[in-house]
């Protein structure tokens, strides 16, 4: 098996911790798994119950407890406390059944956790960088105990799921994102650092909340944010050389501006833009396998023209250009519709990025009219407007297409543009449907449909694993296009028969490793990778995977 001479993390040196200090260290703590000899040598006698348990038995206890906890937010709180006590048991439990735990650790439960963050806060997790640390950010980052950090996931809390600006309460997002790096793709947890970049919040309710833990100020100006972000990016590069900056849940205009500014300068990406685009492209590619269509022949209509809609549009256009279309021809395949109507050239309220997608069309704020005129084959909702895909919308798509592709990507669940049941019922079973959240199977006209979940966890953990292994100079659009097709290629005939557009979550680690392998191959072929190419890429990646063991 090939070994990596650069990407492999050195094992942490043996600790001198003993007694209660050892039991309070979540990374080294084994809890009831300490042997009798361990307990004598490490000053643990009398500090633990008599029984000596295996790791598997400890996990059984966790699962049994969760079976009796019905509220998802209570399950989330229990798991966060478990991670703070024993990281190994936490990841062993989560990785034993990812399909069960992903919705608890992340969407949709994390939305409730963020809203209640001030009440749920128990102990520090990650770092908080505030505007008041200006000029000292590198000094502050050095307070983090781990020095070989490969990923910083940083959020301003400015646009959390469908919740809007929730400031410091958004810390649950970078924590949850990085937990899925490990739970889904086995990236070692000790190389991951969640950061809340506290620039203030526009949420007046939070600023008045006595339990709010962030700075009680309005957000900084755009110019000051740019200055603070530049210092932060430079501080990360100084303190954690070679670290990838994962931008997460920044306000839409800030997210686009920061990605444009840094994507060709440093190792970074924005999951809301590039990860969302990649998973949507994966769903489209899987749908084409079922319809027999080709991407260049599709007409794609978006409800929502923020960072997600624009990011998906950009990645689709990038792939269309690799298929021989010009940039303008690629953009002609796309229409965007936002709260003020169709994105068209007469509008004066468009951002510079939106202007690229404005076509010479008649102004309208009638979504059904756009469907009738443009005749889309693919409908993508990224609006956070619940139930925006009405019965009339789905029926129109079904009348225009034999197999309409309908993605209701807004989350959490109550923000989805339509439910799976609505999509299948109103389309009379014709729709190829996916949502940003996981809906239950739907029985319609004697057939069972299994809706896909177009969630970024299919993409960004694999991108993370590929980046951890190959240590690329940059992450370009092609990395996300490769990841999308690698994901789509894993939707086999049995899943297609149920209308699924994404791989099963039961074997998510296998899915992520397969995707990461394809991305790493591209990184080596394109000259992005900075480590020596191994003879067998997949086995080399597998040798780097984190395993929760004592």
XYZ file of C-alpha atoms in Angstrom:
550
model
C 0.000 0.000 0.000
C 1.316 3.413 -0.981
C 2.121 5.902 1.753
C 1.905 9.659 1.713
C 5.039 11.537 2.641
C 3.287 14.880 3.141
C -0.402 14.471 3.873
C -0.200 11.945 6.690
C -0.817 13.415 10.115
C 1.661 12.446 12.789
C 0.074 10.731 15.760
C -0.220 12.969 18.772
C 2.520 12.307 21.300
C 1.640 10.295 24.359
C 0.083 12.425 27.004
C 1.207 12.760 30.597
C -2.385 13.290 31.631
C -3.766 11.138 34.395
C -6.713 10.944 36.749
C -9.610 13.311 36.228
C -7.572 15.421 33.782
C -7.348 12.405 31.488
C -11.072 11.652 31.813
C -11.817 15.275 30.917
C -9.769 15.114 27.695
C -12.258 14.080 24.971
C -9.553 13.005 22.513
C -7.656 10.655 24.851
C -10.435 9.617 27.205
C -11.505 5.956 26.967
C -14.018 6.098 29.818
C -15.132 2.649 30.963
C -12.852 0.994 28.380
C -9.751 1.478 30.551
C -8.372 -1.879 31.699
C -7.591 -2.679 35.327
C -3.881 -2.092 34.671
C -4.653 1.205 32.919
C -6.666 2.354 35.886
C -3.861 1.598 38.340
C -1.138 3.187 36.227
C -3.079 6.293 35.258
C -4.583 7.162 38.618
C -8.089 6.219 37.542
C -8.965 3.721 40.270
C -12.099 4.793 42.064
C -12.903 7.373 39.402
C -14.802 4.930 37.160
C -17.463 2.272 37.753
C -16.168 -1.288 38.173
C -17.064 -2.661 34.700
C -14.475 -2.707 31.909
C -16.236 -2.317 28.571
C -15.294 -2.581 24.928
C -15.729 0.324 22.554
C -18.558 -1.560 20.875
C -20.394 -1.900 24.188
C -19.971 1.824 24.836
C -21.524 2.534 21.443
C -24.398 0.163 22.232
C -25.116 2.234 25.313
C -25.191 5.428 23.247
C -27.572 3.927 20.700
C -29.807 2.510 23.412
C -30.039 5.892 25.098
C -30.900 7.630 21.823
C -33.619 5.065 21.140
C -35.416 6.444 24.190
C -34.957 10.115 23.275
C -37.643 11.135 20.824
C -36.917 14.845 20.421
C -34.269 15.486 17.729
C -32.899 18.575 19.465
C -32.422 16.556 22.671
C -30.610 13.908 20.613
C -28.394 16.628 19.151
C -27.575 18.008 22.609
C -26.735 14.525 23.891
C -24.389 13.893 20.974
C -22.643 17.250 21.447
C -22.094 16.404 25.112
C -20.809 12.967 24.111
C -18.274 14.484 21.698
C -17.097 16.776 24.503
C -16.553 13.723 26.756
C -15.297 11.032 24.389
C -14.577 11.843 20.743
C -13.856 8.220 19.846
C -17.222 6.913 21.041
C -18.954 9.854 19.362
C -17.490 9.134 15.927
C -17.758 5.370 16.308
C -21.487 5.761 16.973
C -22.098 8.306 14.226
C -20.115 6.379 11.615
C -21.943 3.155 12.496
C -25.187 4.511 11.008
C -24.654 7.726 9.025
C -28.136 7.706 7.538
C -29.534 7.956 11.061
C -27.118 10.542 12.396
C -26.629 12.986 9.515
C -30.104 14.560 10.023
C -29.368 14.921 13.751
C -25.889 16.409 13.440
C -26.790 18.588 10.519
C -29.843 19.506 8.508
C -32.625 19.755 9.631
C -31.890 19.519 13.396
C -28.938 21.913 13.315
C -31.331 24.721 12.362
C -33.165 24.275 15.671
C -29.833 24.020 17.468
C -28.659 27.320 15.988
C -31.863 29.094 16.977
C -31.422 27.847 20.555
C -27.622 28.212 20.619
C -27.498 30.643 23.534
C -29.522 28.239 25.675
C -27.659 25.099 24.545
C -24.140 26.468 25.031
C -22.174 24.337 27.487
C -18.472 24.612 26.714
C -16.177 26.131 24.059
C -16.079 24.381 20.703
C -14.054 25.975 17.919
C -12.901 29.602 17.908
C -14.649 32.967 17.893
C -12.875 35.753 16.016
C -14.425 39.177 16.537
C -13.988 42.574 14.929
C -12.355 43.706 18.177
C -9.382 41.399 17.499
C -8.360 43.456 14.495
C -4.570 43.539 14.273
C -4.244 40.483 16.566
C -5.984 37.657 14.682
C -2.830 35.577 14.165
C -2.037 35.916 17.875
C -5.547 34.736 18.766
C -5.482 31.781 16.342
C -2.307 30.550 18.031
C -4.428 29.852 21.130
C -5.845 26.789 19.364
C -4.013 23.749 20.784
C -3.699 21.792 17.515
C -1.069 23.193 15.187
C -1.470 21.081 12.031
C -4.885 22.409 10.991
C -5.813 21.553 7.410
C -9.328 23.056 7.268
C -10.853 26.137 8.825
C -14.623 26.301 8.293
C -15.544 29.931 8.892
C -19.011 31.482 9.047
C -20.235 34.971 9.851
C -23.659 33.571 10.698
C -25.004 36.002 8.125
C -27.169 33.581 6.170
C -27.835 30.357 8.048
C -29.987 27.851 6.142
C -33.375 29.544 5.798
C -32.986 31.424 9.084
C -31.207 34.530 7.824
C -28.698 36.453 9.929
C -28.315 34.802 13.325
C -24.805 36.009 14.108
C -22.863 34.004 16.689
C -25.739 31.517 16.979
C -24.554 30.243 13.610
C -21.558 28.488 15.211
C -23.510 25.231 14.999
C -22.991 25.288 11.228
C -19.162 25.171 11.009
C -19.170 22.661 13.884
C -21.668 20.435 12.074
C -20.013 20.815 8.678
C -16.656 19.691 10.000
C -18.182 16.813 11.958
C -19.468 15.516 8.614
C -15.975 15.766 7.112
C -15.142 13.023 9.586
C -18.447 11.159 9.830
C -18.920 10.921 6.042
C -15.369 10.954 4.657
C -13.157 9.969 7.630
C -11.046 13.131 7.544
C -9.195 13.110 10.917
C -11.021 15.410 13.361
C -7.823 16.868 14.797
C -7.082 18.735 11.540
C -10.421 20.572 11.549
C -11.162 23.949 13.125
C -14.636 25.579 13.210
C -14.581 29.373 13.401
C -17.354 31.916 13.946
C -16.270 35.252 12.453
C -18.310 37.595 14.630
C -18.778 40.812 12.649
C -22.044 41.754 14.380
C -25.603 40.905 13.423
C -28.492 42.749 11.804
C -30.884 40.646 13.907
C -32.233 43.144 16.443
C -34.105 40.430 18.332
C -30.841 38.605 19.018
C -29.019 41.769 20.026
C -31.726 42.309 22.660
C -31.682 38.676 23.848
C -29.957 38.430 27.273
C -28.684 34.945 26.371
C -27.142 35.978 23.046
C -23.407 35.258 23.147
C -22.163 37.333 20.211
C -21.182 40.974 19.866
C -24.245 43.185 20.243
C -23.454 45.450 17.332
C -24.772 45.926 13.825
C -22.630 44.332 11.095
C -19.544 46.170 9.913
C -19.524 48.007 6.598
C -18.542 46.160 3.433
C -15.176 47.920 3.331
C -14.391 47.024 6.944
C -15.507 43.427 6.400
C -13.149 43.160 3.437
C -10.311 44.490 5.576
C -11.087 42.127 8.473
C -11.413 39.139 6.154
C -8.074 39.906 4.514
C -6.409 39.904 7.928
C -8.161 36.658 8.845
C -7.095 34.933 5.627
C -3.503 36.079 6.104
C -3.570 35.004 9.769
C -4.774 31.504 8.834
C -1.978 31.206 6.257
C 0.582 32.317 8.841
C -0.554 30.164 11.753
C -1.713 27.095 9.777
C 0.357 26.950 6.547
C -1.329 25.040 3.739
C -4.745 25.248 5.423
C -7.892 25.272 3.281
C -10.402 28.002 4.143
C -13.972 26.712 3.832
C -16.291 29.735 3.667
C -19.742 28.816 4.990
C -23.026 30.720 5.342
C -21.868 34.263 4.695
C -24.446 36.760 3.475
C -25.017 36.152 -0.235
C -23.286 39.238 -1.631
C -20.391 38.807 0.816
C -20.108 35.111 -0.078
C -19.843 35.784 -3.809
C -17.400 38.670 -3.352
C -15.072 36.709 -1.054
C -15.029 33.662 -3.311
C -14.257 35.798 -6.363
C -11.491 37.553 -4.443
C -9.719 34.510 -3.024
C -10.443 31.441 -5.173
C -7.445 32.035 -7.461
C -5.142 33.220 -4.674
C -5.455 30.744 -1.805
C -6.672 27.220 -1.156
C -10.341 27.854 -0.390
C -13.913 27.221 -1.447
C -17.445 28.258 -0.563
C -19.740 25.318 0.085
C -22.949 27.348 -0.272
C -21.884 28.314 -3.791
C -19.620 25.529 -5.094
C -20.803 22.610 -2.959
C -24.458 23.375 -3.632
C -23.689 23.770 -7.337
C -21.845 20.465 -7.441
C -24.571 18.460 -5.708
C -27.212 20.004 -7.977
C -25.114 19.130 -11.021
C -24.777 15.586 -9.660
C -28.560 15.314 -9.442
C -28.964 16.650 -12.977
C -26.356 14.203 -14.303
C -28.154 11.313 -12.567
C -31.474 12.507 -13.989
C -30.018 12.550 -17.504
C -29.093 8.886 -17.093
C -32.778 8.154 -16.481
C -34.244 10.405 -19.171
C -31.563 9.787 -21.778
C -31.182 13.549 -22.209
C -28.032 15.635 -22.560
C -27.092 18.631 -20.470
C -26.646 20.901 -23.496
C -30.281 20.310 -24.465
C -31.749 21.257 -21.073
C -33.479 24.491 -20.113
C -33.039 25.251 -16.431
C -35.215 27.627 -14.421
C -34.276 28.760 -10.923
C -36.579 30.128 -8.269
C -34.072 32.125 -6.246
C -31.146 34.176 -7.549
C -28.884 34.418 -4.515
C -25.489 32.820 -3.990
C -26.835 29.269 -4.338
C -28.772 29.885 -7.560
C -25.946 31.880 -9.092
C -23.380 29.286 -8.020
C -25.324 26.414 -9.587
C -25.844 28.436 -12.769
C -22.129 29.211 -12.994
C -21.055 25.584 -12.590
C -23.621 24.366 -15.138
C -22.359 27.014 -17.574
C -18.763 25.957 -16.914
C -19.575 22.362 -17.840
C -21.569 23.432 -20.894
C -18.521 25.321 -22.108
C -16.432 22.159 -21.803
C -19.047 20.588 -24.119
C -18.358 23.193 -26.790
C -20.856 25.964 -26.051
C -19.792 29.576 -25.789
C -20.298 31.431 -22.507
C -23.317 33.245 -23.944
C -24.808 30.041 -25.363
C -24.405 28.403 -21.949
C -26.158 31.284 -20.178
C -29.028 31.104 -22.682
C -29.912 27.681 -21.207
C -30.623 29.292 -17.825
C -33.250 31.646 -16.398
C -33.407 32.968 -12.841
C -36.429 34.340 -10.986
C -36.253 36.112 -7.625
C -38.565 37.983 -5.290
C -38.826 40.842 -7.794
C -39.480 38.646 -10.808
C -37.537 37.371 -13.785
C -33.873 38.337 -13.961
C -33.965 40.311 -17.240
C -31.985 43.130 -18.774
C -34.360 46.035 -18.001
C -34.098 45.575 -14.232
C -32.102 48.195 -12.358
C -31.862 46.359 -9.024
C -29.485 43.566 -10.080
C -26.060 42.863 -8.626
C -23.083 42.688 -10.965
C -23.181 38.902 -10.797
C -26.908 38.755 -11.544
C -26.462 41.035 -14.570
C -24.488 38.282 -16.296
C -27.649 36.149 -16.315
C -30.103 38.854 -17.392
C -31.577 38.040 -20.807
C -33.527 40.296 -23.166
C -36.884 39.057 -21.944
C -40.194 40.739 -21.192
C -40.378 41.855 -17.534
C -42.656 39.689 -15.425
C -43.195 38.663 -11.828
C -45.464 35.771 -12.843
C -43.544 32.533 -12.304
C -46.064 30.402 -14.194
C -45.771 32.729 -17.167
C -42.010 32.190 -17.231
C -42.545 28.423 -17.179
C -44.947 28.611 -20.121
C -42.633 30.863 -22.151
C -39.227 29.355 -21.338
C -40.485 25.739 -21.184
C -37.883 24.528 -18.673
C -36.951 20.867 -18.442
C -35.400 21.359 -14.999
C -36.830 23.418 -12.115
C -34.574 24.271 -9.168
C -35.801 25.957 -5.984
C -33.245 27.845 -3.898
C -35.621 30.547 -2.670
C -36.274 29.579 0.982
C -39.901 30.316 0.060
C -42.008 27.444 1.397
C -44.512 25.794 -0.949
C -43.548 28.071 -3.835
C -43.804 25.114 -6.222
C -47.580 25.026 -6.279
C -49.829 22.395 -7.831
C -50.103 24.615 -10.915
C -46.299 24.857 -11.199
C -45.779 21.095 -10.954
C -48.637 20.403 -13.362
C -47.193 22.855 -15.884
C -43.767 21.202 -15.676
C -45.411 17.795 -16.142
C -47.391 18.926 -19.162
C -44.239 20.279 -20.832
C -42.003 17.287 -20.017
C -42.321 13.506 -19.939
C -39.961 13.394 -16.908
C -39.683 16.861 -15.352
C -36.681 17.299 -13.045
C -37.768 19.146 -9.916
C -35.355 20.104 -7.132
C -36.735 21.780 -3.984
C -33.394 22.550 -2.374
C -34.295 25.092 0.310
C -33.908 23.953 3.888
C -34.715 23.324 6.678
C -37.777 21.206 5.944
C -40.379 23.928 6.440
C -38.620 26.088 3.817
C -38.762 23.504 1.005
C -40.466 24.725 -2.178
C -42.607 21.560 -2.183
C -42.665 18.161 -0.515
C -41.854 14.860 -2.179
C -45.470 13.772 -1.883
C -46.648 16.921 -3.640
C -44.115 16.544 -6.446
C -44.989 12.914 -7.148
C -48.735 13.316 -6.715
C -49.170 16.501 -8.737
C -46.928 15.182 -11.523
C -48.772 11.816 -11.492
C -45.504 10.042 -10.785
C -43.595 11.659 -13.648
C -41.244 13.874 -11.624
C -37.614 13.111 -10.930
C -37.471 14.790 -7.538
C -34.869 15.689 -4.963
C -34.880 18.052 -1.988
C -32.322 19.642 0.283
C -33.770 17.606 3.152
C -34.658 13.937 3.257
C -38.350 13.228 2.729
C -39.933 9.833 3.397
C -40.738 7.397 0.620
C -43.976 8.128 -1.244
C -46.446 5.536 -2.497
C -48.358 6.644 -5.573
C -50.449 4.607 -8.017
C -49.035 1.287 -6.834
C -45.387 2.374 -6.994
C -43.006 3.467 -4.249
C -40.802 6.471 -4.928
C -37.701 7.182 -2.871
C -36.877 10.894 -3.057
C -33.227 11.858 -3.160
C -31.574 14.309 -0.827
C -29.570 16.865 -2.793
C -27.509 17.800 0.217
C -23.940 19.036 0.065
C -22.723 16.260 2.355
C -22.332 14.161 -0.795
C -19.753 16.645 -2.082
C -17.860 18.728 0.453
C -16.573 15.872 2.672
C -15.211 14.192 -0.477
C -13.632 17.471 -1.587
C -12.211 17.722 1.934
C -10.770 14.203 1.807
C -9.258 14.847 -1.628
C -7.756 18.114 -0.385
C -6.431 16.471 2.784
C -4.702 13.797 0.704
C -3.393 15.677 -2.338
C -2.820 19.098 -0.736
C -3.689 21.007 -3.927
C -2.576 24.544 -4.628
C -6.150 25.642 -5.385
C -9.649 24.239 -5.865
C -11.075 25.120 -9.278
C -14.516 24.591 -10.845
C -13.389 21.373 -12.473
C -12.819 19.782 -9.033
C -16.525 20.264 -8.312
C -17.605 19.097 -11.767
C -15.572 15.908 -11.326
C -17.089 15.404 -7.865
C -20.593 15.845 -9.281
C -20.163 13.196 -11.963
C -18.409 10.817 -9.593
C -21.421 11.079 -7.286
C -23.944 10.627 -10.104
C -22.097 7.568 -11.424
C -22.755 5.818 -8.109
C -26.541 5.866 -8.594
C -27.010 2.334 -9.899
C -29.970 0.683 -11.640
C -31.655 -0.427 -8.395
C -31.690 3.155 -7.096
C -32.728 4.525 -10.474
C -35.709 2.161 -10.467
C -37.000 4.020 -7.414
C -36.403 7.393 -9.034
C -33.389 8.177 -6.846
C -30.889 10.741 -8.063
C -28.263 10.335 -5.342
C -26.423 7.371 -3.807
C -27.710 5.673 -0.691
C -26.574 7.180 2.593
C -26.116 3.796 4.257
C -22.626 3.460 2.758
C -21.695 7.125 2.644
C -17.996 6.529 3.429
C -17.672 4.258 0.388
C -19.413 6.924 -1.719
C -17.140 9.708 -0.462
C -13.937 7.722 -0.944
C -14.966 6.852 -4.503
C -15.693 10.503 -5.249
C -12.510 11.692 -3.545
C -10.481 9.218 -5.595
C -11.819 10.684 -8.838
C -11.128 14.235 -7.636
C -7.585 13.353 -6.551
C -6.915 11.738 -9.931
C -7.953 15.011 -11.545
C -5.764 16.987 -9.108
C -2.713 14.948 -10.113
C -3.544 15.012 -13.840
C -4.042 18.801 -13.826
C -0.988 19.639 -11.750
C -2.953 20.935 -8.766
C -1.632 18.335 -6.297
C 1.548 19.133 -4.372
C 2.412 15.650 -3.075
C 4.062 12.753 -4.872
C 1.624 10.685 -6.919
C 1.188 7.183 -5.450
C 0.979 4.070 -7.601
C -2.549 3.250 -6.407
C -4.561 6.340 -5.493
C -7.563 4.698 -3.856
C -5.575 2.439 -1.517
C -3.378 5.418 -0.626
C -6.444 7.490 0.292
C -7.834 4.580 2.322
C -4.573 4.460 4.281
C -5.204 8.043 5.416
C -8.741 7.551 6.713
C -9.545 8.218 10.353
C -10.823 5.214 12.282
C -12.452 5.732 15.705
C -10.523 3.198 17.795
C -8.667 3.171 21.097
